[in-house]
């Protein structure tokens, strides 16, 4: 009896065993399934993916498609056959460098036959042109559906006459292009320099034996004439120069799948003003339209639709619309439905460029007035805009215009204003009042301002060497001081705005300088020139043409 009581007493004093909860095993990269990992990899840069692939063999296999999706080859030497483990992974190829006349072009481009998944080819830094045989080689493979020609790779570039003659000899003669009447290309992007007329004036004295601008236009037209019409059954995106594109042939075809159309350049004298409306009526699926076209003195504010929309264009379900120097009474603005989320009523080339010399006689800049810009926006029903750009010249108070924008576009997230003073106005712009009128925009995140401060611009060709900087007038600090004042006001009244950018023109080229509010201070990125912030349309000076050609 005593022994049993002792055992009971010891049992009560002994601590009870508590069941430990089961702890889940820690999550590691190896434990994630392939679907989750593939989503994570989409957010990695190439450098991060390279380090990621070094963790294990499984992660390396998953990173291989990302690492070798985009490859580069250089024209300095004949390309070798790629390894079999890499060939099926290459989807985008950039061919970098200029081509030598002694190359066997077809043999050089035979590497494309070893890349079965290749879908796009970019010709980068082909300073003296791209041989037509290389374009023909790309078109022989039905899997290649996109061709890109940046500004560094035109069919004819003014330098080295021997290379010019070689490239000209490779271009197709009219009616003898050597390509079929229908090709599977869905994307063609041929970018040209904005300032080709300015370059012609600059090069005429330095390279008297180079071709004229008319000869360059003729060479481009010979290259684009067989390509563009052959794409009409499959084309989805076209970015072309209006000066040399076969617009009349495009009007005769039907473009059932084209969703993105961009024209740059200037109107040709021989082009009827009704051409653009006829062309757009042949594109039923068009969603993104950009017309950045310089206006010649013969017909400024050239119409797109005119007073009445053509048959088939009474309703345009566009997502994005960009028009340079528009006619505020054009019917295209009433034809656009309520779908657009991006609208740009702009100038092209930019009005703030300090034109000099003969360039003034080639283009005009019919910027909308305040009342015209307001009338244009009143005619549109676009309540879901997320990005808006307006360019106007003040001909009276612009309060009604800014109030209309602030109250009609409540979803606006990015707003860019180019506000030019009247010719007789020498006062600084009322930037605080302008920003106060935008207070109803509760979703605004980025604000870009070009408020046209007096004496802000400088002539083309201003020396950028530090030795000459001391000889120039002191830089205008008002835009930066204005940015700080605006940011302080926004931090108090509109704290949801994260970034303000002011156009600053006291460096080698115009720069959008961002201003942030950080740790109680307004921080302006105050550097002379940052390539990522520089105006990409700025015309190079005489010395810069040489830099662009050989960089």
Short mmCIF file of C-alpha atoms in Angstrom, two decimals, residues 241-416:
data_model
loop_
_atom_site.label_atom_id
_atom_site.label_comp_id
_atom_site.label_asym_id
_atom_site.label_seq_id
_atom_site.Cartn_x
_atom_site.Cartn_y
_atom_site.Cartn_z
CA UNK A 241 9.41 56.23 -92.21
CA UNK A 242 6.56 57.95 -94.04
CA UNK A 243 8.95 59.56 -96.52
CA UNK A 244 9.97 56.29 -98.19
CA UNK A 245 7.26 53.76 -97.32
CA UNK A 246 5.05 52.40 -100.12
CA UNK A 247 1.93 54.04 -98.69
CA UNK A 248 -0.02 53.97 -101.94
CA UNK A 249 0.57 50.22 -102.31
CA UNK A 250 -0.45 49.75 -98.66
CA UNK A 251 -3.75 51.53 -99.37
CA UNK A 252 -4.54 48.99 -102.10
CA UNK A 253 -4.19 46.01 -99.75
CA UNK A 254 -6.09 44.79 -96.70
CA UNK A 255 -4.39 44.40 -93.31
CA UNK A 256 -6.56 42.07 -91.22
CA UNK A 257 -4.13 41.50 -88.32
CA UNK A 258 -2.28 44.81 -88.04
CA UNK A 259 -2.63 46.19 -84.50
CA UNK A 260 0.35 48.57 -84.17
CA UNK A 261 1.16 51.22 -86.80
CA UNK A 262 3.77 53.96 -86.41
CA UNK A 263 4.84 56.49 -89.02
CA UNK A 264 7.64 59.02 -88.65
CA UNK A 265 9.07 61.48 -91.11
CA UNK A 266 7.40 64.14 -93.22
CA UNK A 267 4.67 64.32 -95.82
CA UNK A 268 5.74 63.94 -99.42
CA UNK A 269 4.51 66.57 -101.84
CA UNK A 270 3.02 63.89 -104.10
CA UNK A 271 0.95 62.23 -101.35
CA UNK A 272 -2.78 63.07 -101.42
CA UNK A 273 -4.10 64.34 -98.11
CA UNK A 274 -6.78 61.62 -98.10
CA UNK A 275 -4.16 58.85 -98.13
CA UNK A 276 -4.04 58.38 -94.36
CA UNK A 277 -7.80 57.99 -93.98
CA UNK A 278 -7.87 55.44 -96.81
CA UNK A 279 -5.05 53.48 -95.22
CA UNK A 280 -6.60 53.36 -91.74
CA UNK A 281 -9.89 52.15 -93.18
CA UNK A 282 -8.04 49.02 -94.38
CA UNK A 283 -6.93 48.05 -90.86
CA UNK A 284 -9.88 46.73 -88.83
CA UNK A 285 -7.82 45.50 -85.83
CA UNK A 286 -5.71 48.61 -85.31
CA UNK A 287 -5.12 49.31 -81.59
CA UNK A 288 -1.98 51.50 -81.42
CA UNK A 289 -1.55 54.41 -83.83
CA UNK A 290 1.36 56.86 -83.84
CA UNK A 291 1.72 59.64 -86.43
CA UNK A 292 4.84 61.65 -85.62
CA UNK A 293 5.06 63.56 -88.88
CA UNK A 294 6.75 66.90 -89.48
CA UNK A 295 4.56 69.50 -91.14
CA UNK A 296 5.90 71.18 -94.30
CA UNK A 297 4.99 74.82 -94.98
CA UNK A 298 2.79 73.74 -97.91
CA UNK A 299 0.11 72.17 -95.69
CA UNK A 300 0.54 72.58 -91.95
CA UNK A 301 -1.76 70.48 -89.75
CA UNK A 302 -2.39 67.99 -92.53
CA UNK A 303 -5.71 66.19 -91.95
CA UNK A 304 -5.95 62.52 -91.00
CA UNK A 305 -9.67 61.94 -91.54
CA UNK A 306 -10.68 65.49 -92.33
CA UNK A 307 -14.11 66.80 -91.44
CA UNK A 308 -15.82 63.40 -91.79
CA UNK A 309 -14.64 59.90 -90.91
CA UNK A 310 -14.36 57.54 -93.91
CA UNK A 311 -16.56 54.50 -94.19
CA UNK A 312 -15.33 51.77 -91.86
CA UNK A 313 -13.60 54.23 -89.50
CA UNK A 314 -16.61 55.65 -87.66
CA UNK A 315 -15.39 53.80 -84.55
CA UNK A 316 -11.73 53.09 -83.79
CA UNK A 317 -11.11 50.88 -80.70
CA UNK A 318 -7.62 52.29 -80.13
CA UNK A 319 -5.60 51.70 -76.96
CA UNK A 320 -3.00 54.32 -77.80
CA UNK A 321 -3.06 57.42 -80.01
CA UNK A 322 -0.14 59.74 -80.76
CA UNK A 323 -0.57 62.62 -83.20
CA UNK A 324 1.88 65.44 -83.91
CA UNK A 325 0.46 68.88 -84.74
CA UNK A 326 -3.14 67.66 -85.05
CA UNK A 327 -6.07 69.55 -86.49
CA UNK A 328 -8.38 69.97 -83.45
CA UNK A 329 -11.45 69.59 -85.70
CA UNK A 330 -10.30 66.36 -87.34
CA UNK A 331 -12.89 63.58 -87.29
CA UNK A 332 -10.41 61.03 -85.93
CA UNK A 333 -10.85 62.42 -82.41
CA UNK A 334 -14.59 61.75 -82.41
CA UNK A 335 -14.09 58.32 -83.97
CA UNK A 336 -11.88 57.11 -81.13
CA UNK A 337 -13.92 55.14 -78.62
CA UNK A 338 -13.63 55.10 -74.84
CA UNK A 339 -10.87 52.47 -74.84
CA UNK A 340 -7.61 54.50 -75.09
CA UNK A 341 -5.36 54.50 -72.06
CA UNK A 342 -2.54 56.52 -73.71
CA UNK A 343 -3.02 59.81 -75.56
CA UNK A 344 -0.30 62.12 -76.84
CA UNK A 345 -1.09 65.44 -78.52
CA UNK A 346 2.46 66.49 -79.22
CA UNK A 347 4.96 68.22 -81.48
CA UNK A 348 7.44 66.52 -83.80
CA UNK A 349 10.26 67.39 -84.01
CA UNK A 350 10.22 68.96 -80.57
CA UNK A 351 9.42 72.67 -80.53
CA UNK A 352 11.99 73.38 -77.83
CA UNK A 353 14.85 72.47 -80.16
CA UNK A 354 16.72 75.67 -81.10
CA UNK A 355 16.46 75.45 -84.90
CA UNK A 356 19.07 77.34 -86.86
CA UNK A 357 19.75 78.11 -90.51
CA UNK A 358 18.05 76.36 -93.41
CA UNK A 359 16.26 73.90 -91.15
CA UNK A 360 13.71 76.66 -90.38
CA UNK A 361 12.54 76.62 -94.01
CA UNK A 362 11.76 72.89 -94.15
CA UNK A 363 9.29 72.45 -91.31
CA UNK A 364 6.71 74.50 -89.47
CA UNK A 365 5.54 74.06 -85.90
CA UNK A 366 1.77 74.75 -85.71
CA UNK A 367 1.41 74.08 -81.98
CA UNK A 368 -2.13 74.05 -80.63
CA UNK A 369 -3.23 77.04 -78.62
CA UNK A 370 -4.81 76.68 -75.20
CA UNK A 371 -8.33 77.02 -76.58
CA UNK A 372 -7.65 74.59 -79.46
CA UNK A 373 -6.25 71.96 -77.12
CA UNK A 374 -9.28 72.29 -74.85
CA UNK A 375 -11.64 72.02 -77.82
CA UNK A 376 -9.87 68.87 -79.00
CA UNK A 377 -10.10 67.17 -75.59
CA UNK A 378 -13.76 68.14 -75.25
CA UNK A 379 -14.49 66.28 -78.49
CA UNK A 380 -13.01 63.04 -77.14
CA UNK A 381 -14.65 60.62 -74.73
CA UNK A 382 -11.67 58.88 -73.10
CA UNK A 383 -12.43 58.59 -69.36
CA UNK A 384 -9.94 55.78 -68.69
CA UNK A 385 -6.72 57.51 -69.71
CA UNK A 386 -3.64 56.50 -67.75
CA UNK A 387 -1.01 58.45 -69.65
CA UNK A 388 -1.52 61.88 -71.23
CA UNK A 389 0.82 64.26 -73.01
CA UNK A 390 -0.29 67.71 -74.18
CA UNK A 391 1.68 70.40 -75.98
CA UNK A 392 0.15 73.86 -76.28
CA UNK A 393 1.01 77.53 -76.53
CA UNK A 394 -0.67 79.91 -74.13
CA UNK A 395 -3.03 82.38 -75.81
CA UNK A 396 -4.94 83.15 -72.62
CA UNK A 397 -5.53 81.60 -69.19
CA UNK A 398 -5.12 77.84 -69.31
CA UNK A 399 -7.05 77.18 -66.08
CA UNK A 400 -10.04 75.70 -67.94
CA UNK A 401 -7.79 73.28 -69.81
CA UNK A 402 -6.04 72.02 -66.67
CA UNK A 403 -9.34 71.77 -64.75
CA UNK A 404 -10.85 69.73 -67.55
CA UNK A 405 -7.90 67.33 -67.46
CA UNK A 406 -7.97 67.05 -63.67
CA UNK A 407 -11.71 66.34 -63.48
CA UNK A 408 -12.25 64.26 -66.63
CA UNK A 409 -9.36 61.79 -66.36
CA UNK A 410 -9.48 60.50 -62.80
CA UNK A 411 -7.44 57.36 -63.68
CA UNK A 412 -4.46 59.39 -64.92
CA UNK A 413 -1.13 58.03 -63.65
CA UNK A 414 1.41 59.84 -65.89
CA UNK A 415 1.02 63.39 -67.14
CA UNK A 416 3.44 65.28 -69.37
#
